[in-house]
Coordinates of N, CA and C and ligand atoms in Angstrom, one line a residue:
M1 N 6.0 102.6 156.5 CA 7.1 102.2 157.4 C 7.1 103.0 158.7
G2 N 7.5 102.4 159.8 CA 7.4 103.1 161.1 C 8.8 103.6 161.5
D3 N 9.1 103.6 162.8 CA 10.3 104.1 163.3 C 11.4 103.0 163.5
F4 N 12.6 103.5 163.9 CA 13.7 102.5 164.1 C 14.0 102.5 165.6
Q5 N 14.4 101.3 166.1 CA 14.8 101.3 167.5 C 16.1 100.5 167.5
L6 N 17.0 100.9 168.5 CA 18.3 100.2 168.6 C 18.3 99.2 169.7
S7 N 18.7 98.0 169.4 CA 18.8 97.0 170.4 C 20.0 96.1 170.2
N8 N 20.9 96.1 171.2 CA 22.2 95.4 171.1 C 23.0 95.6 169.8
G9 N 23.0 96.9 169.4 CA 23.8 97.2 168.2 C 23.1 96.9 166.9
C10 N 21.9 96.4 167.0 CA 21.1 96.1 165.8 C 20.0 97.1 165.7
F11 N 19.5 97.3 164.5 CA 18.3 98.2 164.3 C 17.1 97.3 164.3
E12 N 16.1 97.7 165.1 CA 14.8 97.1 164.9 C 13.9 98.1 164.2
V13 N 13.4 97.6 163.1 CA 12.5 98.5 162.3 C 11.0 98.2 162.7
K14 N 10.4 99.2 163.2 CA 9.0 99.0 163.6 C 8.1 99.4 162.4
S15 N 7.5 98.4 161.8 CA 6.8 98.7 160.5 C 5.4 98.3 160.6
T16 N 4.6 99.1 159.9 CA 3.1 98.8 159.9 C 2.9 97.4 159.4
F17 N 3.8 96.9 158.5 CA 3.6 95.6 157.9 C 4.3 94.5 158.6
G18 N 4.9 94.8 159.8 CA 5.6 93.8 160.6 C 6.9 94.3 160.9
N19 N 7.4 94.1 162.2 CA 8.7 94.5 162.6 C 9.8 93.6 162.1
Y20 N 11.0 94.1 162.0 CA 12.1 93.2 161.6 C 13.4 93.8 162.1
L21 N 14.4 92.9 162.2 CA 15.6 93.2 162.8 C 16.7 93.4 161.7
V22 N 17.5 94.4 161.8 CA 18.6 94.6 160.9 C 19.9 94.4 161.7
D23 N 20.6 93.3 161.4 CA 21.7 92.8 162.2 C 23.0 92.9 161.4
F24 N 24.0 93.6 161.9 CA 25.3 93.7 161.3 C 26.1 92.6 161.7
S25 N 26.2 91.5 161.0 CA 26.9 90.3 161.4 C 27.4 89.5 160.2
S26 N 27.9 88.3 160.5 CA 28.5 87.4 159.5 C 27.4 86.6 158.8
H27 N 27.4 86.6 157.5 CA 26.3 85.8 156.8 C 26.6 84.3 157.0
K28 N 27.9 83.9 157.2 CA 28.2 82.5 157.4 C 27.6 82.0 158.7
E29 N 27.8 82.8 159.7 CA 27.2 82.4 161.0 C 25.7 82.3 161.0
F30 N 25.1 83.3 160.3 CA 23.6 83.3 160.2 C 23.1 82.0 159.5
L31 N 23.8 81.7 158.3 CA 23.4 80.5 157.6 C 23.6 79.2 158.3
D32 N 24.7 79.2 159.1 CA 25.0 78.0 159.9 C 23.9 77.8 160.9
N33 N 23.3 78.8 161.4 CA 22.3 78.7 162.4 C 20.8 78.6 161.9
T34 N 20.7 78.4 160.6 CA 19.3 78.3 160.1 C 18.9 76.8 160.0
N35 N 17.6 76.6 159.9 CA 17.1 75.2 159.8 C 17.2 74.9 158.3
H36 N 18.3 74.2 157.9 CA 18.6 73.9 156.5 C 17.5 73.2 155.8
A37 N 16.8 72.3 156.5 CA 15.8 71.5 155.9 C 14.6 72.3 155.4
K38 N 14.3 73.4 156.1 CA 13.1 74.2 155.7 C 13.4 75.5 155.2
T39 N 14.6 75.6 154.6 CA 15.1 76.9 154.0 C 15.4 76.7 152.6
I40 N 15.0 77.7 151.8 CA 15.6 77.7 150.4 C 16.3 79.0 150.2
L41 N 17.6 78.8 149.8 CA 18.4 80.0 149.5 C 18.2 80.4 148.1
V42 N 17.8 81.7 147.9 CA 17.7 82.2 146.5 C 18.8 83.2 146.4
I43 N 19.8 82.8 145.5 CA 21.1 83.5 145.5 C 21.4 84.1 144.1
D44 N 21.9 85.3 144.1 CA 22.4 85.9 142.9 C 23.5 85.1 142.3
K45 N 23.5 84.9 141.0 CA 24.5 84.0 140.3 C 25.9 84.4 140.6
T46 N 26.2 85.7 140.6 CA 27.6 86.2 140.8 C 28.0 85.9 142.2
I47 N 27.1 86.0 143.2 CA 27.4 85.7 144.6 C 27.6 84.2 144.7
Y48 N 26.8 83.4 144.1 CA 26.9 82.0 144.2 C 28.3 81.5 143.7
K49 N 28.8 82.1 142.6 CA 30.1 81.7 142.1 C 31.2 82.2 143.0
S50 N 31.1 83.4 143.5 CA 32.2 84.0 144.3 C 32.3 83.6 145.7
Y51 N 31.2 83.2 146.3 CA 31.2 82.9 147.7 C 30.7 81.4 148.0
Q52 N 31.0 80.5 147.1 CA 30.5 79.2 147.1 C 30.7 78.5 148.5
S53 N 31.9 78.8 149.1 CA 32.1 78.1 150.4 C 31.1 78.4 151.5
S54 N 30.4 79.5 151.3 CA 29.4 79.9 152.3 C 28.1 78.9 152.2
F55 N 28.0 78.3 151.1 CA 26.7 77.5 150.9 C 26.9 76.0 150.9
T56 N 28.1 75.5 151.2 CA 28.4 74.1 151.0 C 27.6 73.2 152.0
N57 N 27.1 73.8 153.1 CA 26.3 73.0 154.1 C 24.9 72.8 153.6
F58 N 24.5 73.5 152.5 CA 23.1 73.3 152.0 C 23.1 72.3 150.8
L59 N 22.0 71.5 150.8 CA 21.9 70.6 149.7 C 21.4 71.4 148.4
Q60 N 21.8 70.9 147.3 CA 21.4 71.6 146.0 C 19.9 71.8 145.9
K61 N 19.1 70.9 146.5 CA 17.7 71.1 146.4 C 17.2 72.2 147.2
N62 N 18.0 72.7 148.1 CA 17.6 73.9 148.9 C 18.3 75.2 148.4
I63 N 18.8 75.1 147.2 CA 19.4 76.3 146.6 C 18.8 76.7 145.2
L64 N 18.5 77.9 145.0 CA 18.0 78.4 143.7 C 18.9 79.6 143.3
V65 N 19.6 79.4 142.2 CA 20.5 80.4 141.7 C 19.8 81.2 140.6
I66 N 19.8 82.6 140.8 CA 19.1 83.5 139.9 C 20.1 84.4 139.1
D67 N 19.9 84.5 137.8 CA 20.7 85.4 137.0 C 20.0 86.8 137.1
S68 N 20.2 87.5 138.2 CA 19.4 88.7 138.4 C 19.8 89.9 137.6
S69 N 18.9 90.5 136.9 CA 19.2 91.7 136.1 C 17.8 92.4 135.9
E70 N 17.9 93.6 135.5 CA 16.6 94.4 135.3 C 15.6 93.6 134.4
K71 N 16.2 92.8 133.5 CA 15.3 92.1 132.5 C 14.6 90.9 133.3
S72 N 15.4 90.3 134.2 CA 14.8 89.2 134.9 C 13.9 89.6 136.0
K73 N 13.9 90.9 136.3 CA 13.0 91.4 137.4 C 11.6 91.6 136.9
S74 N 11.1 90.5 136.3 CA 9.8 90.6 135.5 C 8.8 89.7 136.1
F75 N 7.5 89.9 135.7 CA 6.4 89.0 136.2 C 6.6 87.6 135.6
E76 N 7.1 87.5 134.4 CA 7.3 86.2 133.8 C 8.4 85.4 134.5
Y77 N 9.4 86.1 134.9 CA 10.5 85.4 135.6 C 10.1 85.1 137.0
A78 N 9.2 85.9 137.6 CA 8.7 85.5 138.9 C 8.0 84.2 138.9
T79 N 7.3 84.0 137.8 CA 6.5 82.7 137.6 C 7.5 81.6 137.5
T80 N 8.6 81.8 136.8 CA 9.6 80.8 136.7 C 10.2 80.4 138.1
I81 N 10.4 81.4 138.9 CA 10.9 81.1 140.2 C 9.8 80.3 141.0
L82 N 8.6 80.7 140.9 CA 7.5 80.0 141.6 C 7.5 78.6 141.2
N83 N 7.7 78.3 139.9 CA 7.7 77.0 139.4 C 8.8 76.2 140.0
E84 N 10.0 76.8 140.0 CA 11.2 76.1 140.6 C 11.0 75.8 142.1
L85 N 10.4 76.8 142.8 CA 10.2 76.5 144.2 C 9.2 75.4 144.5
L86 N 8.2 75.3 143.6 CA 7.2 74.2 143.8 C 7.9 72.9 143.4
K87 N 8.8 72.9 142.4 CA 9.5 71.7 142.0 C 10.4 71.2 143.2
K88 N 10.9 72.2 144.0 CA 11.7 71.9 145.1 C 10.9 71.5 146.3
K89 N 9.6 71.3 146.1 CA 8.6 70.9 147.1 C 8.6 71.8 148.3
I90 N 8.6 73.1 148.0 CA 8.5 74.1 149.1 C 7.1 74.0 149.8
K91 N 7.1 74.2 151.1 CA 5.9 74.1 151.9 C 5.7 75.5 152.6
K92 N 4.5 75.6 153.2 CA 4.1 76.9 153.8 C 5.0 77.3 154.9
D93 N 5.6 76.3 155.6 CA 6.4 76.6 156.8 C 7.9 76.8 156.4
Y94 N 8.2 76.9 155.1 CA 9.6 77.1 154.7 C 9.9 78.6 154.7
T95 N 11.2 78.9 154.8 CA 11.7 80.3 154.7 C 12.6 80.5 153.5
L96 N 12.4 81.6 152.8 CA 13.3 81.9 151.7 C 14.4 82.8 152.3
I97 N 15.7 82.6 151.9 CA 16.7 83.6 152.2 C 17.2 84.2 150.9
A98 N 17.0 85.5 150.7 CA 17.5 86.1 149.5 C 18.9 86.6 149.7
I99 N 19.8 86.3 148.8 CA 21.2 86.7 149.0 C 21.6 87.4 147.6
G100 N 21.7 88.7 147.6 CA 22.0 89.4 146.4 C 21.7 90.9 146.6
G101 N 21.6 91.6 145.5 CA 21.3 93.0 145.5 C 19.8 93.3 145.5
G102 N 19.5 94.5 145.1 CA 18.1 95.0 145.1 C 17.2 94.2 144.2
T103 N 17.8 93.8 143.0 CA 17.0 93.1 142.0 C 16.6 91.7 142.6
L104 N 17.6 91.0 143.1 CA 17.2 89.7 143.7 C 16.3 89.8 144.9
Q105 N 16.4 90.9 145.6 CA 15.5 91.2 146.8 C 14.1 91.4 146.3
D106 N 13.9 92.2 145.3 CA 12.6 92.5 144.8 C 11.9 91.2 144.3
L107 N 12.7 90.4 143.5 CA 12.1 89.1 143.0 C 11.7 88.2 144.1
T108 N 12.7 88.0 145.0 CA 12.4 87.0 146.1 C 11.3 87.5 147.0
A109 N 11.3 88.7 147.4 CA 10.3 89.2 148.3 C 8.9 89.1 147.7
F110 N 8.8 89.5 146.4 CA 7.5 89.4 145.7 C 7.0 87.9 145.7
T111 N 8.0 87.0 145.3 CA 7.6 85.6 145.3 C 7.2 85.1 146.7
A112 N 7.9 85.5 147.7 CA 7.6 85.0 149.1 C 6.2 85.6 149.5
S113 N 5.9 86.7 149.0 CA 4.6 87.3 149.4 C 3.4 86.7 148.8
I114 N 3.6 86.0 147.7 CA 2.4 85.4 147.0 C 2.3 83.9 147.1
I115 N 3.4 83.2 147.4 CA 3.3 81.7 147.4 C 2.7 81.3 148.7
Y116 N 1.7 80.4 148.7 CA 0.9 80.0 149.8 C 0.4 81.2 150.6
R117 N 0.0 82.2 149.9 CA -0.5 83.5 150.5 C 0.6 84.1 151.5
G118 N 1.8 83.8 151.3 CA 2.9 84.5 152.0 C 3.7 83.6 152.9
I119 N 5.0 83.4 152.7 CA 5.8 82.7 153.6 C 6.9 83.6 154.1
K120 N 7.6 83.2 155.1 CA 8.7 84.0 155.7 C 9.9 84.2 154.8
W121 N 10.5 85.3 154.8 CA 11.8 85.4 154.1 C 12.8 86.3 154.9
N122 N 14.1 86.0 154.7 CA 15.1 86.8 155.3 C 16.0 87.4 154.1
F123 N 16.7 88.5 154.4 CA 17.5 89.1 153.3 C 19.0 89.3 153.8
I124 N 19.9 88.8 152.9 CA 21.3 89.1 153.1 C 21.7 90.0 151.9
P125 N 21.7 91.3 152.0 CA 22.0 92.2 150.9 C 23.5 92.2 150.6
T126 N 23.8 92.2 149.3 CA 25.3 92.1 148.9 C 25.8 93.3 148.1
T127 N 24.9 94.2 147.8 CA 25.4 95.4 147.1 C 25.3 96.6 148.1
L128 N 26.0 97.7 147.8 CA 25.9 98.8 148.8 C 24.5 99.4 148.7
L129 N 24.0 99.5 147.5 CA 22.6 100.0 147.4 C 21.6 99.2 148.3
A130 N 21.7 97.9 148.2 CA 20.8 97.1 149.0 C 21.1 97.2 150.5
Q131 N 22.4 97.3 150.9 CA 22.7 97.4 152.3 C 22.3 98.7 152.9
C132 N 22.4 99.8 152.1 CA 22.2 101.1 152.7 C 20.8 101.7 152.4
D133 N 20.1 101.0 151.5 CA 18.8 101.6 151.1 C 17.7 100.6 151.0
S134 N 17.7 99.7 150.0 CA 16.6 98.9 149.7 C 16.2 97.9 150.7
C135 N 17.2 97.5 151.6 CA 16.8 96.5 152.6 C 15.8 97.0 153.6
I136 N 15.7 98.4 153.7 CA 14.8 99.0 154.6 C 13.6 99.5 153.8
G137 N 12.4 99.3 154.3 CA 11.2 99.8 153.6 C 10.2 98.8 153.2
S138 N 10.5 97.6 153.2 CA 9.5 96.5 153.0 C 8.9 96.4 151.6
K139 N 9.4 97.3 150.6 CA 8.8 97.3 149.3 C 9.2 96.1 148.5
T140 N 8.3 95.5 147.7 CA 8.6 94.6 146.6 C 8.2 95.2 145.3
S141 N 9.0 95.2 144.3 CA 8.6 95.8 143.0 C 9.1 95.0 141.9
I142 N 8.3 94.6 141.0 CA 8.8 94.0 139.8 C 8.3 94.7 138.5
N143 N 9.0 94.5 137.4 CA 8.7 95.2 136.2 C 7.6 94.4 135.5
F144 N 6.8 95.1 134.7 CA 5.7 94.5 133.9 C 5.6 95.1 132.6
Q145 N 5.7 94.3 131.5 CA 5.8 94.8 130.1 C 6.9 95.8 130.1
S146 N 6.7 97.1 129.6 CA 7.8 98.0 129.6 C 7.8 98.9 130.8
Y147 N 7.0 98.6 131.8 CA 6.9 99.5 133.0 C 7.8 99.0 134.1
K148 N 8.6 99.9 134.7 CA 9.5 99.6 135.8 C 8.7 99.6 137.1
N149 N 9.0 98.6 138.0 CA 8.5 98.6 139.3 C 7.0 98.9 139.5
V150 N 6.1 98.4 138.5 CA 4.7 98.7 138.6 C 3.9 97.6 139.4
L151 N 4.5 96.4 139.6 CA 3.8 95.4 140.4 C 4.5 95.2 141.7
G152 N 3.7 95.0 142.7 CA 4.4 94.8 144.0 C 3.5 95.0 145.2
N153 N 4.1 95.0 146.4 CA 3.4 95.2 147.6 C 4.4 95.6 148.7
F154 N 3.9 95.6 149.9 CA 4.8 95.7 151.1 C 4.9 94.4 151.8
Y155 N 6.1 93.8 151.9 CA 6.2 92.5 152.5 C 7.6 92.4 153.1
P156 N 7.7 92.9 154.4 CA 9.1 92.9 155.0 C 9.6 91.5 155.3
P157 N 11.0 91.5 155.3 CA 11.6 90.2 155.7 C 11.5 90.1 157.2
K158 N 11.8 88.9 157.8 CA 11.9 88.8 159.3 C 13.2 89.3 159.8
K159 N 14.2 89.2 159.0 CA 15.6 89.6 159.4 C 16.4 90.1 158.2
V160 N 17.2 91.1 158.4 CA 18.2 91.5 157.4 C 19.6 91.4 158.0
I161 N 20.5 90.7 157.3 CA 21.8 90.5 157.8 C 22.8 91.3 156.9
I162 N 23.4 92.3 157.5 CA 24.3 93.1 156.7 C 25.7 92.7 157.0
D163 N 26.4 92.1 156.0 CA 27.8 91.6 156.1 C 28.6 92.4 155.1
V164 N 29.4 93.3 155.6 CA 30.2 94.2 154.6 C 31.2 93.5 153.8
E165 N 31.5 92.2 154.2 CA 32.5 91.4 153.4 C 32.1 91.4 152.0
F166 N 30.8 91.4 151.7 CA 30.3 91.3 150.3 C 30.8 92.5 149.4
L167 N 31.0 93.7 150.1 CA 31.4 94.9 149.3 C 32.8 94.7 148.7
E168 N 33.6 93.8 149.2 CA 34.9 93.6 148.7 C 34.9 93.2 147.2
S169 N 33.9 92.5 146.8 CA 33.9 92.0 145.4 C 33.1 92.9 144.5
L170 N 32.5 93.9 145.1 CA 31.6 94.7 144.3 C 32.3 95.7 143.3
P171 N 31.9 95.7 142.1 CA 32.6 96.6 141.1 C 32.4 98.1 141.5
S172 N 33.3 98.9 141.1 CA 33.3 100.4 141.5 C 31.9 101.0 141.1
S173 N 31.4 100.6 139.9 CA 30.2 101.2 139.4 C 29.0 101.0 140.4
E174 N 29.0 99.8 141.0 CA 28.0 99.5 142.0 C 28.2 100.2 143.3
I175 N 29.5 100.5 143.7 CA 29.8 101.3 144.9 C 29.3 102.7 144.7
K176 N 29.6 103.2 143.4 CA 29.1 104.6 143.1 C 27.6 104.7 143.2
S177 N 26.9 103.7 142.7 CA 25.4 103.6 142.8 C 24.9 103.7 144.2
G178 N 25.6 102.9 145.1 CA 25.2 102.9 146.5 C 25.5 104.2 147.2
I179 N 26.6 104.8 146.8 CA 27.0 106.1 147.4 C 25.9 107.2 147.0
G180 N 25.5 107.1 145.8 CA 24.4 108.0 145.3 C 23.2 107.9 146.2
E181 N 22.8 106.7 146.5 CA 21.6 106.6 147.4 C 21.9 107.2 148.8
M182 N 23.1 106.9 149.3 CA 23.5 107.4 150.7 C 23.4 108.9 150.7
I183 N 24.0 109.5 149.6 CA 24.1 111.0 149.6 C 22.7 111.6 149.6
H184 N 21.7 111.1 149.0 CA 20.5 111.8 149.0 C 19.8 111.8 150.4
Y185 N 20.1 110.7 151.1 CA 19.6 110.8 152.5 C 20.3 111.8 153.4
F186 N 21.7 111.7 153.3 CA 22.5 112.5 154.1 C 22.3 114.0 153.8
Y187 N 22.1 114.3 152.5 CA 21.9 115.7 152.0 C 20.7 116.3 152.8
F188 N 19.6 115.6 152.7 CA 18.3 116.1 153.3 C 18.4 116.1 154.8
E189 N 19.2 115.2 155.4 CA 19.3 115.2 156.9 C 20.4 116.1 157.4
K190 N 21.1 116.7 156.4 CA 22.3 117.6 156.8 C 23.2 116.7 157.7
N191 N 23.4 115.5 157.3 CA 24.2 114.6 158.1 C 25.7 114.8 157.9
I192 N 26.5 114.7 159.0 CA 27.9 115.0 159.0 C 28.7 114.1 158.1
F193 N 28.2 112.9 157.8 CA 28.9 112.0 156.9 C 29.0 112.4 155.5
L194 N 28.1 113.4 155.1 CA 28.1 113.9 153.7 C 29.5 114.5 153.4
K195 N 30.0 115.3 154.3 CA 31.4 115.9 154.1 C 32.4 114.8 154.0
E196 N 32.3 113.8 154.8 CA 33.3 112.7 154.8 C 33.3 112.0 153.5
I197 N 32.1 111.8 153.0 CA 31.9 111.1 151.7 C 32.6 111.9 150.6
F198 N 32.3 113.2 150.5 CA 32.9 114.0 149.5 C 34.5 114.0 149.6
A199 N 34.9 114.1 150.9 CA 36.4 114.2 151.1 C 37.1 112.9 150.7
N200 N 36.4 111.8 150.9 CA 37.1 110.5 150.7 C 36.5 109.7 149.5
Y201 N 35.8 110.4 148.6 CA 35.1 109.7 147.5 C 35.9 108.7 146.7
D202 N 37.1 109.2 146.3 CA 38.0 108.3 145.5 C 38.4 107.1 146.2
K203 N 38.7 107.3 147.5 CA 39.1 106.1 148.3 C 38.0 105.1 148.5
L204 N 36.8 105.7 148.7 CA 35.6 104.8 148.9 C 35.3 104.0 147.7
V205 N 35.4 104.7 146.5 CA 35.1 104.0 145.3 C 36.1 102.9 144.9
T206 N 37.4 103.2 145.2 CA 38.4 102.2 144.9 C 38.7 101.3 146.1
R207 N 38.1 101.6 147.2 CA 38.2 100.9 148.5 C 39.7 100.8 148.9
K208 N 40.5 101.9 148.6 CA 41.9 101.9 149.1 C 41.8 102.4 150.6
K209 N 42.6 101.8 151.4 CA 42.6 102.2 152.9 C 43.4 103.5 153.0
Ligands
NAD301 N1 12.6 97.2 147.0 C1 13.1 98.4 147.2 O1 12.8 99.1 148.2 C2 14.2 99.0 146.3 C3 14.8 100.2 146.6 C4 15.8 100.6 145.7 C5 16.1 99.9 144.5 N2 15.4 98.8 144.3 C6 15.7 98.0 143.1 O2 17.0 97.5 143.2 C7 17.5 97.2 141.9 C8 19.0 97.5 141.8 O3 19.7 96.8 142.8 P1 21.2 96.9 143.1 O4 21.7 98.2 142.7 O5 21.5 96.3 144.4 O6 21.9 96.0 141.9 P2 21.6 94.5 141.4 O7 20.9 93.7 142.4 O8 20.9 94.6 140.1 O9 23.1 94.0 141.3 C9 24.0 94.6 140.3 C10 25.1 93.7 139.9 O10 26.0 93.4 140.9 C11 26.2 92.0 141.1 N3 26.5 91.8 142.5 C12 25.6 91.8 143.5 N4 26.3 91.7 144.7 C13 27.6 91.6 144.3 C14 28.9 91.5 145.1 N5 28.9 91.5 146.4 N6 30.0 91.4 144.4 C15 30.0 91.4 143.0 N7 28.9 91.6 142.3 C16 27.7 91.7 142.9 C17 24.9 91.4 140.5 O11 25.1 90.1 140.1 C18 24.5 92.3 139.4 O12 25.2 92.0 138.2 C19 16.6 97.9 140.9 O13 15.8 97.0 140.2 C20 15.8 98.8 141.8 O14 14.5 99.0 141.3 C21 14.5 98.3 145.1

């Protein structure tokens, strides 16, 4: 991975594997402005249930709902996704939009990297961990047999849309998990936000204002 550049309030990540933009904006606006006919949304089941109104403009044939869990982040399940995408008559000029946490990200990015020798994908991260950590770095990792994250490659999205609205429905356990990731970066960078996190930890976890 390369360096970061700021443009119009967005991060541009300069990566050896391809540059991409990290945009802090509304997922609804982004989805409204996509080419619906050539896009397949790959959505975490929990997100699909809780944010259904965001996806009503898409036809069912352009939506794939995934029950994402560590168990489903497997080579076998990736082949199930490939099968579903082919049944949906996906073509090389289609784009996948992954909407979910790090698990859904890994599965979708891996799938996007191998179908038709690689198609475009975008990412809308919905967990704190995915918004603050995994959406940067271009890694795709899936589990194989009893080994975690042993299969994968580097395959960056074209765009990452970070919409903090998703954090409102996130359970405290997942907020804690994301804060853990943030702390390890802040600790080594001696970042000023580290003190703020420690001082406001309870409020952050319960999201009380
Ligand atoms: N590719 C990378 O660079 C990278 C980096 C770090 C971690 N990871 C991987 O990420 C995975 C963990 O991802 P994660 O911590 O984002 O969790 P996750 O994607 O497994 O999601 C955790 C749970 O939260 C639910 N969820 C997601 N968004 C929600 C929301 N907005 N509201 C309510 N519920 C929501 C999901 O349905 C799931 O049940 C691990 O498999 C790890 O290996 C990948």
